[in-house]
């Protein structure tokens, strides 16, 4: 970034988801066997939760308290949006070097009833121009990204998504102009998402 990475990140604080054999028991009588076919049970619904990988886009977790605080500051708001939240993550990634890019992630899982409205609301605190719809990728849902500048003129790209079970924000901060970051956003979202089958 400029001469210090902490200053833009502090400024960013203001800006800133078998077959179940239906084996019919045949009684031991002379009755004819059942002709009912075995019907497969519907698959167990998938459950999504969010996690914090050790690295994102090749960047390590930041141990800087200011940077991680920026990423966590909106968690309480997001938790209320999906109450009760089943998981919550907030962290910063980057090496804090003089010209380093940083990636901030914030997200929760729970029940999302208004995907589009959720995305619009979670992007409001960020200093970006009108967010444009982007491809949400294989995980589906709704996603938008917008570009802007932090208070001290670092370059900012912020993307958000919402699906039925998760909502999250990925903010890219750099001292250099940034091109489209949709591909990186989708990579980060996928790395954050953990999908399991719900036990019956």
mmCIF file with all atom_site columns, C-alpha atoms in Angstrom:
data_model
loop_
_atom_site.group_PDB
_atom_site.id
_atom_site.type_symbol
_atom_site.label_atom_id
_atom_site.label_alt_id
_atom_site.label_comp_id
_atom_site.label_asym_id
_atom_site.label_entity_id
_atom_site.label_seq_id
_atom_site.pdbx_PDB_ins_code
_atom_site.Cartn_x
_atom_site.Cartn_y
_atom_site.Cartn_z
_atom_site.occupancy
_atom_site.B_iso_or_equiv
_atom_site.pdbx_formal_charge
_atom_site.auth_seq_id
_atom_site.auth_comp_id
_atom_site.auth_asym_id
_atom_site.auth_atom_id
_atom_site.pdbx_PDB_model_num
ATOM 1   C CA . UNK A 1 1   ? 0.000   0.000   0.000   1.00 0.00 ? 1   UNK A CA 1
ATOM 2   C CA . UNK A 1 2   ? 1.463   3.406   0.755   1.00 0.00 ? 2   UNK A CA 1
ATOM 3   C CA . UNK A 1 3   ? 4.043   3.743   3.467   1.00 0.00 ? 3   UNK A CA 1
ATOM 4   C CA . UNK A 1 4   ? 1.935   1.841   6.002   1.00 0.00 ? 4   UNK A CA 1
ATOM 5   C CA . UNK A 1 5   ? -0.745  -0.729  5.559   1.00 0.00 ? 5   UNK A CA 1
ATOM 6   C CA . UNK A 1 6   ? -2.442  -0.054  8.846   1.00 0.00 ? 6   UNK A CA 1
ATOM 7   C CA . UNK A 1 7   ? -3.766  3.326   7.881   1.00 0.00 ? 7   UNK A CA 1
ATOM 8   C CA . UNK A 1 8   ? -5.876  2.146   4.887   1.00 0.00 ? 8   UNK A CA 1
ATOM 9   C CA . UNK A 1 9   ? -7.197  -0.775  6.831   1.00 0.00 ? 9   UNK A CA 1
ATOM 10  C CA . UNK A 1 10  ? -8.218  1.436   9.730   1.00 0.00 ? 10  UNK A CA 1
ATOM 11  C CA . UNK A 1 11  ? -9.984  3.674   7.210   1.00 0.00 ? 11  UNK A CA 1
ATOM 12  C CA . UNK A 1 12  ? -11.699 0.648   5.742   1.00 0.00 ? 12  UNK A CA 1
ATOM 13  C CA . UNK A 1 13  ? -13.393 0.156   9.107   1.00 0.00 ? 13  UNK A CA 1
ATOM 14  C CA . UNK A 1 14  ? -15.632 3.075   8.261   1.00 0.00 ? 14  UNK A CA 1
ATOM 15  C CA . UNK A 1 15  ? -16.738 1.282   5.076   1.00 0.00 ? 15  UNK A CA 1
ATOM 16  C CA . UNK A 1 16  ? -17.194 -1.470  6.233   1.00 0.00 ? 16  UNK A CA 1
ATOM 17  C CA . UNK A 1 17  ? -23.414 -18.249 4.356   1.00 0.00 ? 17  UNK A CA 1
ATOM 18  C CA . UNK A 1 18  ? -29.627 -43.783 -0.409  1.00 0.00 ? 18  UNK A CA 1
ATOM 19  C CA . UNK A 1 19  ? -31.429 -45.412 -1.145  1.00 0.00 ? 19  UNK A CA 1
ATOM 20  C CA . UNK A 1 20  ? -33.500 -46.047 1.928   1.00 0.00 ? 20  UNK A CA 1
ATOM 21  C CA . UNK A 1 21  ? -34.564 -49.530 1.097   1.00 0.00 ? 21  UNK A CA 1
ATOM 22  C CA . UNK A 1 22  ? -38.250 -49.543 1.736   1.00 0.00 ? 22  UNK A CA 1
ATOM 23  C CA . UNK A 1 23  ? -37.975 -53.253 2.065   1.00 0.00 ? 23  UNK A CA 1
ATOM 24  C CA . UNK A 1 24  ? -41.464 -54.482 2.649   1.00 0.00 ? 24  UNK A CA 1
ATOM 25  C CA . UNK A 1 25  ? -41.581 -57.114 5.323   1.00 0.00 ? 25  UNK A CA 1
ATOM 26  C CA . UNK A 1 26  ? -43.138 -60.142 3.739   1.00 0.00 ? 26  UNK A CA 1
ATOM 27  C CA . UNK A 1 27  ? -45.096 -62.115 6.285   1.00 0.00 ? 27  UNK A CA 1
ATOM 28  C CA . UNK A 1 28  ? -44.425 -65.808 6.400   1.00 0.00 ? 28  UNK A CA 1
ATOM 29  C CA . UNK A 1 29  ? -47.776 -66.785 4.954   1.00 0.00 ? 29  UNK A CA 1
ATOM 30  C CA . UNK A 1 30  ? -49.026 -68.022 1.661   1.00 0.00 ? 30  UNK A CA 1
ATOM 31  C CA . UNK A 1 31  ? -50.026 -64.483 0.664   1.00 0.00 ? 31  UNK A CA 1
ATOM 32  C CA . UNK A 1 32  ? -48.545 -63.361 -2.668  1.00 0.00 ? 32  UNK A CA 1
ATOM 33  C CA . UNK A 1 33  ? -45.392 -61.224 -2.368  1.00 0.00 ? 33  UNK A CA 1
ATOM 34  C CA . UNK A 1 34  ? -45.758 -57.456 -2.516  1.00 0.00 ? 34  UNK A CA 1
ATOM 35  C CA . UNK A 1 35  ? -45.298 -55.982 -5.951  1.00 0.00 ? 35  UNK A CA 1
ATOM 36  C CA . UNK A 1 36  ? -44.498 -52.501 -4.615  1.00 0.00 ? 36  UNK A CA 1
ATOM 37  C CA . UNK A 1 37  ? -41.244 -51.183 -6.038  1.00 0.00 ? 37  UNK A CA 1
ATOM 38  C CA . UNK A 1 38  ? -38.468 -49.998 -3.802  1.00 0.00 ? 38  UNK A CA 1
ATOM 39  C CA . UNK A 1 39  ? -38.603 -46.199 -3.824  1.00 0.00 ? 39  UNK A CA 1
ATOM 40  C CA . UNK A 1 40  ? -35.464 -44.192 -3.143  1.00 0.00 ? 40  UNK A CA 1
ATOM 41  C CA . UNK A 1 41  ? -35.797 -41.636 -0.389  1.00 0.00 ? 41  UNK A CA 1
ATOM 42  C CA . UNK A 1 42  ? -35.110 -38.023 -1.309  1.00 0.00 ? 42  UNK A CA 1
ATOM 43  C CA . UNK A 1 43  ? -31.516 -36.971 -0.671  1.00 0.00 ? 43  UNK A CA 1
ATOM 44  C CA . UNK A 1 44  ? -30.732 -35.366 2.655   1.00 0.00 ? 44  UNK A CA 1
ATOM 45  C CA . UNK A 1 45  ? -30.747 -31.587 2.362   1.00 0.00 ? 45  UNK A CA 1
ATOM 46  C CA . UNK A 1 46  ? -27.310 -30.013 2.233   1.00 0.00 ? 46  UNK A CA 1
ATOM 47  C CA . UNK A 1 47  ? -26.312 -27.744 5.084   1.00 0.00 ? 47  UNK A CA 1
ATOM 48  C CA . UNK A 1 48  ? -23.920 -24.859 4.511   1.00 0.00 ? 48  UNK A CA 1
ATOM 49  C CA . UNK A 1 49  ? -21.686 -23.276 7.093   1.00 0.00 ? 49  UNK A CA 1
ATOM 50  C CA . UNK A 1 50  ? -18.795 -20.842 6.764   1.00 0.00 ? 50  UNK A CA 1
ATOM 51  C CA . UNK A 1 51  ? -15.167 -21.356 7.762   1.00 0.00 ? 51  UNK A CA 1
ATOM 52  C CA . UNK A 1 52  ? -11.893 -19.417 7.765   1.00 0.00 ? 52  UNK A CA 1
ATOM 53  C CA . UNK A 1 53  ? -9.209  -21.145 5.647   1.00 0.00 ? 53  UNK A CA 1
ATOM 54  C CA . UNK A 1 54  ? -5.567  -20.801 6.668   1.00 0.00 ? 54  UNK A CA 1
ATOM 55  C CA . UNK A 1 55  ? -4.838  -18.979 3.400   1.00 0.00 ? 55  UNK A CA 1
ATOM 56  C CA . UNK A 1 56  ? -6.929  -17.194 0.775   1.00 0.00 ? 56  UNK A CA 1
ATOM 57  C CA . UNK A 1 57  ? -5.673  -16.493 -2.743  1.00 0.00 ? 57  UNK A CA 1
ATOM 58  C CA . UNK A 1 58  ? -2.209  -17.382 -1.478  1.00 0.00 ? 58  UNK A CA 1
ATOM 59  C CA . UNK A 1 59  ? -2.402  -14.812 1.330   1.00 0.00 ? 59  UNK A CA 1
ATOM 60  C CA . UNK A 1 60  ? -1.885  -15.873 4.954   1.00 0.00 ? 60  UNK A CA 1
ATOM 61  C CA . UNK A 1 61  ? -4.133  -14.939 7.848   1.00 0.00 ? 61  UNK A CA 1
ATOM 62  C CA . UNK A 1 62  ? -3.239  -11.518 9.196   1.00 0.00 ? 62  UNK A CA 1
ATOM 63  C CA . UNK A 1 63  ? -2.382  -11.285 12.870  1.00 0.00 ? 63  UNK A CA 1
ATOM 64  C CA . UNK A 1 64  ? -2.824  -7.512  12.892  1.00 0.00 ? 64  UNK A CA 1
ATOM 65  C CA . UNK A 1 65  ? -5.559  -6.597  15.392  1.00 0.00 ? 65  UNK A CA 1
ATOM 66  C CA . UNK A 1 66  ? -6.712  -3.540  13.485  1.00 0.00 ? 66  UNK A CA 1
ATOM 67  C CA . UNK A 1 67  ? -7.155  -5.484  10.251  1.00 0.00 ? 67  UNK A CA 1
ATOM 68  C CA . UNK A 1 68  ? -8.979  -8.375  11.878  1.00 0.00 ? 68  UNK A CA 1
ATOM 69  C CA . UNK A 1 69  ? -11.127 -5.933  13.835  1.00 0.00 ? 69  UNK A CA 1
ATOM 70  C CA . UNK A 1 70  ? -12.249 -4.327  10.578  1.00 0.00 ? 70  UNK A CA 1
ATOM 71  C CA . UNK A 1 71  ? -13.342 -7.693  9.247   1.00 0.00 ? 71  UNK A CA 1
ATOM 72  C CA . UNK A 1 72  ? -15.277 -8.541  12.426  1.00 0.00 ? 72  UNK A CA 1
ATOM 73  C CA . UNK A 1 73  ? -17.034 -5.261  13.072  1.00 0.00 ? 73  UNK A CA 1
ATOM 74  C CA . UNK A 1 74  ? -20.218 -6.059  11.123  1.00 0.00 ? 74  UNK A CA 1
ATOM 75  C CA . UNK A 1 75  ? -20.639 -9.619  12.390  1.00 0.00 ? 75  UNK A CA 1
ATOM 76  C CA . UNK A 1 76  ? -23.247 -8.717  14.999  1.00 0.00 ? 76  UNK A CA 1
ATOM 77  C CA . UNK A 1 77  ? -25.412 -7.061  12.342  1.00 0.00 ? 77  UNK A CA 1
ATOM 78  C CA . UNK A 1 78  ? -25.170 -10.080 10.063  1.00 0.00 ? 78  UNK A CA 1
ATOM 79  C CA . UNK A 1 79  ? -25.971 -12.465 12.906  1.00 0.00 ? 79  UNK A CA 1
ATOM 80  C CA . UNK A 1 80  ? -29.209 -10.599 13.582  1.00 0.00 ? 80  UNK A CA 1
ATOM 81  C CA . UNK A 1 81  ? -30.119 -10.788 9.893   1.00 0.00 ? 81  UNK A CA 1
ATOM 82  C CA . UNK A 1 82  ? -30.063 -14.610 9.860   1.00 0.00 ? 82  UNK A CA 1
ATOM 83  C CA . UNK A 1 83  ? -30.920 -15.313 13.506  1.00 0.00 ? 83  UNK A CA 1
ATOM 84  C CA . UNK A 1 84  ? -30.171 -17.789 14.780  1.00 0.00 ? 84  UNK A CA 1
ATOM 85  C CA . UNK A 1 85  ? -26.737 -17.876 13.181  1.00 0.00 ? 85  UNK A CA 1
ATOM 86  C CA . UNK A 1 86  ? -25.215 -21.334 12.817  1.00 0.00 ? 86  UNK A CA 1
ATOM 87  C CA . UNK A 1 87  ? -21.685 -20.087 12.022  1.00 0.00 ? 87  UNK A CA 1
ATOM 88  C CA . UNK A 1 88  ? -19.899 -16.744 11.814  1.00 0.00 ? 88  UNK A CA 1
ATOM 89  C CA . UNK A 1 89  ? -16.514 -15.757 10.377  1.00 0.00 ? 89  UNK A CA 1
ATOM 90  C CA . UNK A 1 90  ? -14.567 -12.539 10.141  1.00 0.00 ? 90  UNK A CA 1
ATOM 91  C CA . UNK A 1 91  ? -10.875 -12.185 9.338   1.00 0.00 ? 91  UNK A CA 1
ATOM 92  C CA . UNK A 1 92  ? -8.263  -10.393 7.261   1.00 0.00 ? 92  UNK A CA 1
ATOM 93  C CA . UNK A 1 93  ? -5.709  -11.994 4.959   1.00 0.00 ? 93  UNK A CA 1
ATOM 94  C CA . UNK A 1 94  ? -2.446  -10.446 3.760   1.00 0.00 ? 94  UNK A CA 1
ATOM 95  C CA . UNK A 1 95  ? 1.196   -10.039 4.653   1.00 0.00 ? 95  UNK A CA 1
ATOM 96  C CA . UNK A 1 96  ? 0.997   -6.381  5.772   1.00 0.00 ? 96  UNK A CA 1
ATOM 97  C CA . UNK A 1 97  ? 3.947   -5.457  3.557   1.00 0.00 ? 97  UNK A CA 1
ATOM 98  C CA . UNK A 1 98  ? 4.340   -1.916  2.220   1.00 0.00 ? 98  UNK A CA 1
ATOM 99  C CA . UNK A 1 99  ? 2.607   -2.739  -1.070  1.00 0.00 ? 99  UNK A CA 1
ATOM 100 C CA . UNK A 1 100 ? 0.431   -5.638  0.067   1.00 0.00 ? 100 UNK A CA 1
ATOM 101 C CA . UNK A 1 101 ? -3.042  -6.481  -1.056  1.00 0.00 ? 101 UNK A CA 1
ATOM 102 C CA . UNK A 1 102 ? -5.434  -7.379  1.728   1.00 0.00 ? 102 UNK A CA 1
ATOM 103 C CA . UNK A 1 103 ? -8.613  -9.435  1.638   1.00 0.00 ? 103 UNK A CA 1
ATOM 104 C CA . UNK A 1 104 ? -11.271 -9.020  4.323   1.00 0.00 ? 104 UNK A CA 1
ATOM 105 C CA . UNK A 1 105 ? -13.992 -11.641 4.804   1.00 0.00 ? 105 UNK A CA 1
ATOM 106 C CA . UNK A 1 106 ? -17.152 -11.428 6.876   1.00 0.00 ? 106 UNK A CA 1
ATOM 107 C CA . UNK A 1 107 ? -20.000 -13.899 6.776   1.00 0.00 ? 107 UNK A CA 1
ATOM 108 C CA . UNK A 1 108 ? -22.628 -15.882 8.635   1.00 0.00 ? 108 UNK A CA 1
ATOM 109 C CA . UNK A 1 109 ? -24.852 -18.874 8.024   1.00 0.00 ? 109 UNK A CA 1
ATOM 110 C CA . UNK A 1 110 ? -28.449 -19.303 9.073   1.00 0.00 ? 110 UNK A CA 1
ATOM 111 C CA . UNK A 1 111 ? -31.735 -18.705 7.253   1.00 0.00 ? 111 UNK A CA 1
ATOM 112 C CA . UNK A 1 112 ? -31.827 -16.065 4.508   1.00 0.00 ? 112 UNK A CA 1
ATOM 113 C CA . UNK A 1 113 ? -35.295 -15.127 3.279   1.00 0.00 ? 113 UNK A CA 1
ATOM 114 C CA . UNK A 1 114 ? -34.548 -12.126 1.035   1.00 0.00 ? 114 UNK A CA 1
ATOM 115 C CA . UNK A 1 115 ? -31.335 -12.706 -0.900  1.00 0.00 ? 115 UNK A CA 1
ATOM 116 C CA . UNK A 1 116 ? -31.387 -9.570  -3.029  1.00 0.00 ? 116 UNK A CA 1
ATOM 117 C CA . UNK A 1 117 ? -32.372 -7.298  -0.165  1.00 0.00 ? 117 UNK A CA 1
ATOM 118 C CA . UNK A 1 118 ? -29.733 -8.869  2.061   1.00 0.00 ? 118 UNK A CA 1
ATOM 119 C CA . UNK A 1 119 ? -26.953 -8.225  -0.462  1.00 0.00 ? 119 UNK A CA 1
ATOM 120 C CA . UNK A 1 120 ? -28.034 -4.606  -0.889  1.00 0.00 ? 120 UNK A CA 1
ATOM 121 C CA . UNK A 1 121 ? -28.112 -4.016  2.860   1.00 0.00 ? 121 UNK A CA 1
ATOM 122 C CA . UNK A 1 122 ? -24.739 -5.567  3.673   1.00 0.00 ? 122 UNK A CA 1
ATOM 123 C CA . UNK A 1 123 ? -23.000 -3.509  0.969   1.00 0.00 ? 123 UNK A CA 1
ATOM 124 C CA . UNK A 1 124 ? -24.417 -0.161  2.127   1.00 0.00 ? 124 UNK A CA 1
ATOM 125 C CA . UNK A 1 125 ? -21.632 0.667   4.647   1.00 0.00 ? 125 UNK A CA 1
ATOM 126 C CA . UNK A 1 126 ? -18.899 0.361   1.994   1.00 0.00 ? 126 UNK A CA 1
ATOM 127 C CA . UNK A 1 127 ? -17.530 3.263   -0.033  1.00 0.00 ? 127 UNK A CA 1
ATOM 128 C CA . UNK A 1 128 ? -18.289 1.786   -3.440  1.00 0.00 ? 128 UNK A CA 1
ATOM 129 C CA . UNK A 1 129 ? -20.227 2.911   -6.474  1.00 0.00 ? 129 UNK A CA 1
ATOM 130 C CA . UNK A 1 130 ? -23.529 1.269   -7.347  1.00 0.00 ? 130 UNK A CA 1
ATOM 131 C CA . UNK A 1 131 ? -22.877 -2.466  -7.018  1.00 0.00 ? 131 UNK A CA 1
ATOM 132 C CA . UNK A 1 132 ? -23.528 -4.459  -10.167 1.00 0.00 ? 132 UNK A CA 1
ATOM 133 C CA . UNK A 1 133 ? -24.903 -8.018  -10.326 1.00 0.00 ? 133 UNK A CA 1
ATOM 134 C CA . UNK A 1 134 ? -22.254 -10.665 -10.972 1.00 0.00 ? 134 UNK A CA 1
ATOM 135 C CA . UNK A 1 135 ? -22.346 -14.397 -11.608 1.00 0.00 ? 135 UNK A CA 1
ATOM 136 C CA . UNK A 1 136 ? -22.807 -16.095 -8.197  1.00 0.00 ? 136 UNK A CA 1
ATOM 137 C CA . UNK A 1 137 ? -20.942 -19.175 -9.423  1.00 0.00 ? 137 UNK A CA 1
ATOM 138 C CA . UNK A 1 138 ? -21.671 -22.820 -8.721  1.00 0.00 ? 138 UNK A CA 1
ATOM 139 C CA . UNK A 1 139 ? -22.956 -22.096 -5.207  1.00 0.00 ? 139 UNK A CA 1
ATOM 140 C CA . UNK A 1 140 ? -25.836 -20.060 -6.604  1.00 0.00 ? 140 UNK A CA 1
ATOM 141 C CA . UNK A 1 141 ? -27.777 -17.316 -4.908  1.00 0.00 ? 141 UNK A CA 1
ATOM 142 C CA . UNK A 1 142 ? -27.391 -13.603 -5.577  1.00 0.00 ? 142 UNK A CA 1
ATOM 143 C CA . UNK A 1 143 ? -24.127 -11.669 -5.814  1.00 0.00 ? 143 UNK A CA 1
ATOM 144 C CA . UNK A 1 144 ? -23.022 -8.098  -6.482  1.00 0.00 ? 144 UNK A CA 1
ATOM 145 C CA . UNK A 1 145 ? -19.690 -6.265  -6.657  1.00 0.00 ? 145 UNK A CA 1
ATOM 146 C CA . UNK A 1 146 ? -18.717 -2.612  -6.628  1.00 0.00 ? 146 UNK A CA 1
ATOM 147 C CA . UNK A 1 147 ? -15.533 -0.533  -6.813  1.00 0.00 ? 147 UNK A CA 1
ATOM 148 C CA . UNK A 1 148 ? -14.520 2.507   -4.791  1.00 0.00 ? 148 UNK A CA 1
ATOM 149 C CA . UNK A 1 149 ? -11.815 4.075   -2.686  1.00 0.00 ? 149 UNK A CA 1
ATOM 150 C CA . UNK A 1 150 ? -11.053 4.060   0.996   1.00 0.00 ? 150 UNK A CA 1
ATOM 151 C CA . UNK A 1 151 ? -10.787 7.352   2.889   1.00 0.00 ? 151 UNK A CA 1
ATOM 152 C CA . UNK A 1 152 ? -7.057  7.544   2.215   1.00 0.00 ? 152 UNK A CA 1
ATOM 153 C CA . UNK A 1 153 ? -7.504  6.624   -1.465  1.00 0.00 ? 153 UNK A CA 1
ATOM 154 C CA . UNK A 1 154 ? -6.594  2.949   -1.409  1.00 0.00 ? 154 UNK A CA 1
ATOM 155 C CA . UNK A 1 155 ? -8.416  1.011   -4.120  1.00 0.00 ? 155 UNK A CA 1
ATOM 156 C CA . UNK A 1 156 ? -11.390 -1.014  -2.929  1.00 0.00 ? 156 UNK A CA 1
ATOM 157 C CA . UNK A 1 157 ? -13.458 -3.773  -4.528  1.00 0.00 ? 157 UNK A CA 1
ATOM 158 C CA . UNK A 1 158 ? -16.251 -5.173  -2.382  1.00 0.00 ? 158 UNK A CA 1
ATOM 159 C CA . UNK A 1 159 ? -18.448 -8.126  -3.293  1.00 0.00 ? 159 UNK A CA 1
ATOM 160 C CA . UNK A 1 160 ? -21.302 -9.739  -1.390  1.00 0.00 ? 160 UNK A CA 1
ATOM 161 C CA . UNK A 1 161 ? -23.432 -12.813 -1.836  1.00 0.00 ? 161 UNK A CA 1
ATOM 162 C CA . UNK A 1 162 ? -26.514 -14.351 -0.281  1.00 0.00 ? 162 UNK A CA 1
ATOM 163 C CA . UNK A 1 163 ? -28.088 -17.757 -0.760  1.00 0.00 ? 163 UNK A CA 1
ATOM 164 C CA . UNK A 1 164 ? -30.747 -19.567 1.257   1.00 0.00 ? 164 UNK A CA 1
ATOM 165 C CA . UNK A 1 165 ? -28.295 -20.380 4.060   1.00 0.00 ? 165 UNK A CA 1
ATOM 166 C CA . UNK A 1 166 ? -25.342 -17.982 3.938   1.00 0.00 ? 166 UNK A CA 1
ATOM 167 C CA . UNK A 1 167 ? -24.462 -14.337 3.438   1.00 0.00 ? 167 UNK A CA 1
ATOM 168 C CA . UNK A 1 168 ? -20.962 -12.953 3.135   1.00 0.00 ? 168 UNK A CA 1
ATOM 169 C CA . UNK A 1 169 ? -18.789 -10.022 2.125   1.00 0.00 ? 169 UNK A CA 1
ATOM 170 C CA . UNK A 1 170 ? -15.358 -10.129 0.500   1.00 0.00 ? 170 UNK A CA 1
ATOM 171 C CA . UNK A 1 171 ? -13.443 -6.826  0.343   1.00 0.00 ? 171 UNK A CA 1
ATOM 172 C CA . UNK A 1 172 ? -10.218 -6.415  -1.624  1.00 0.00 ? 172 UNK A CA 1
ATOM 173 C CA . UNK A 1 173 ? -8.016  -3.449  -0.632  1.00 0.00 ? 173 UNK A CA 1
ATOM 174 C CA . UNK A 1 174 ? -4.914  -2.497  -2.594  1.00 0.00 ? 174 UNK A CA 1
ATOM 175 C CA . UNK A 1 175 ? -2.574  0.410   -3.136  1.00 0.00 ? 175 UNK A CA 1
ATOM 176 C CA . UNK A 1 176 ? -2.861  -0.275  -6.888  1.00 0.00 ? 176 UNK A CA 1
ATOM 177 C CA . UNK A 1 177 ? -5.866  0.066   -9.217  1.00 0.00 ? 177 UNK A CA 1
ATOM 178 C CA . UNK A 1 178 ? -7.893  -3.156  -9.333  1.00 0.00 ? 178 UNK A CA 1
ATOM 179 C CA . UNK A 1 179 ? -9.524  -4.774  -12.321 1.00 0.00 ? 179 UNK A CA 1
ATOM 180 C CA . UNK A 1 180 ? -12.563 -7.016  -12.140 1.00 0.00 ? 180 UNK A CA 1
ATOM 181 C CA . UNK A 1 181 ? -12.260 -9.322  -9.112  1.00 0.00 ? 181 UNK A CA 1
ATOM 182 C CA . UNK A 1 182 ? -15.275 -11.555 -9.705  1.00 0.00 ? 182 UNK A CA 1
ATOM 183 C CA . UNK A 1 183 ? -13.173 -14.686 -10.276 1.00 0.00 ? 183 UNK A CA 1
ATOM 184 C CA . UNK A 1 184 ? -11.240 -14.112 -7.043  1.00 0.00 ? 184 UNK A CA 1
ATOM 185 C CA . UNK A 1 185 ? -14.468 -13.367 -5.171  1.00 0.00 ? 185 UNK A CA 1
ATOM 186 C CA . UNK A 1 186 ? -15.974 -16.681 -6.261  1.00 0.00 ? 186 UNK A CA 1
ATOM 187 C CA . UNK A 1 187 ? -12.781 -18.509 -5.304  1.00 0.00 ? 187 UNK A CA 1
ATOM 188 C CA . UNK A 1 188 ? -12.871 -16.965 -1.833  1.00 0.00 ? 188 UNK A CA 1
ATOM 189 C CA . UNK A 1 189 ? -16.584 -17.715 -1.399  1.00 0.00 ? 189 UNK A CA 1
ATOM 190 C CA . UNK A 1 190 ? -16.018 -21.365 -2.321  1.00 0.00 ? 190 UNK A CA 1
ATOM 191 C CA . UNK A 1 191 ? -13.075 -21.633 0.083   1.00 0.00 ? 191 UNK A CA 1
ATOM 192 C CA . UNK A 1 192 ? -15.232 -20.185 2.875   1.00 0.00 ? 192 UNK A CA 1
ATOM 193 C CA . UNK A 1 193 ? -18.189 -22.525 2.314   1.00 0.00 ? 193 UNK A CA 1
ATOM 194 C CA . UNK A 1 194 ? -18.451 -25.921 3.945   1.00 0.00 ? 194 UNK A CA 1
ATOM 195 C CA . UNK A 1 195 ? -21.305 -28.150 2.761   1.00 0.00 ? 195 UNK A CA 1
ATOM 196 C CA . UNK A 1 196 ? -22.471 -31.271 4.566   1.00 0.00 ? 196 UNK A CA 1
ATOM 197 C CA . UNK A 1 197 ? -25.489 -33.528 4.339   1.00 0.00 ? 197 UNK A CA 1
ATOM 198 C CA . UNK A 1 198 ? -27.980 -33.081 7.150   1.00 0.00 ? 198 UNK A CA 1
ATOM 199 C CA . UNK A 1 199 ? -28.440 -36.159 9.286   1.00 0.00 ? 199 UNK A CA 1
ATOM 200 C CA . UNK A 1 200 ? -31.901 -37.649 9.256   1.00 0.00 ? 200 UNK A CA 1
#
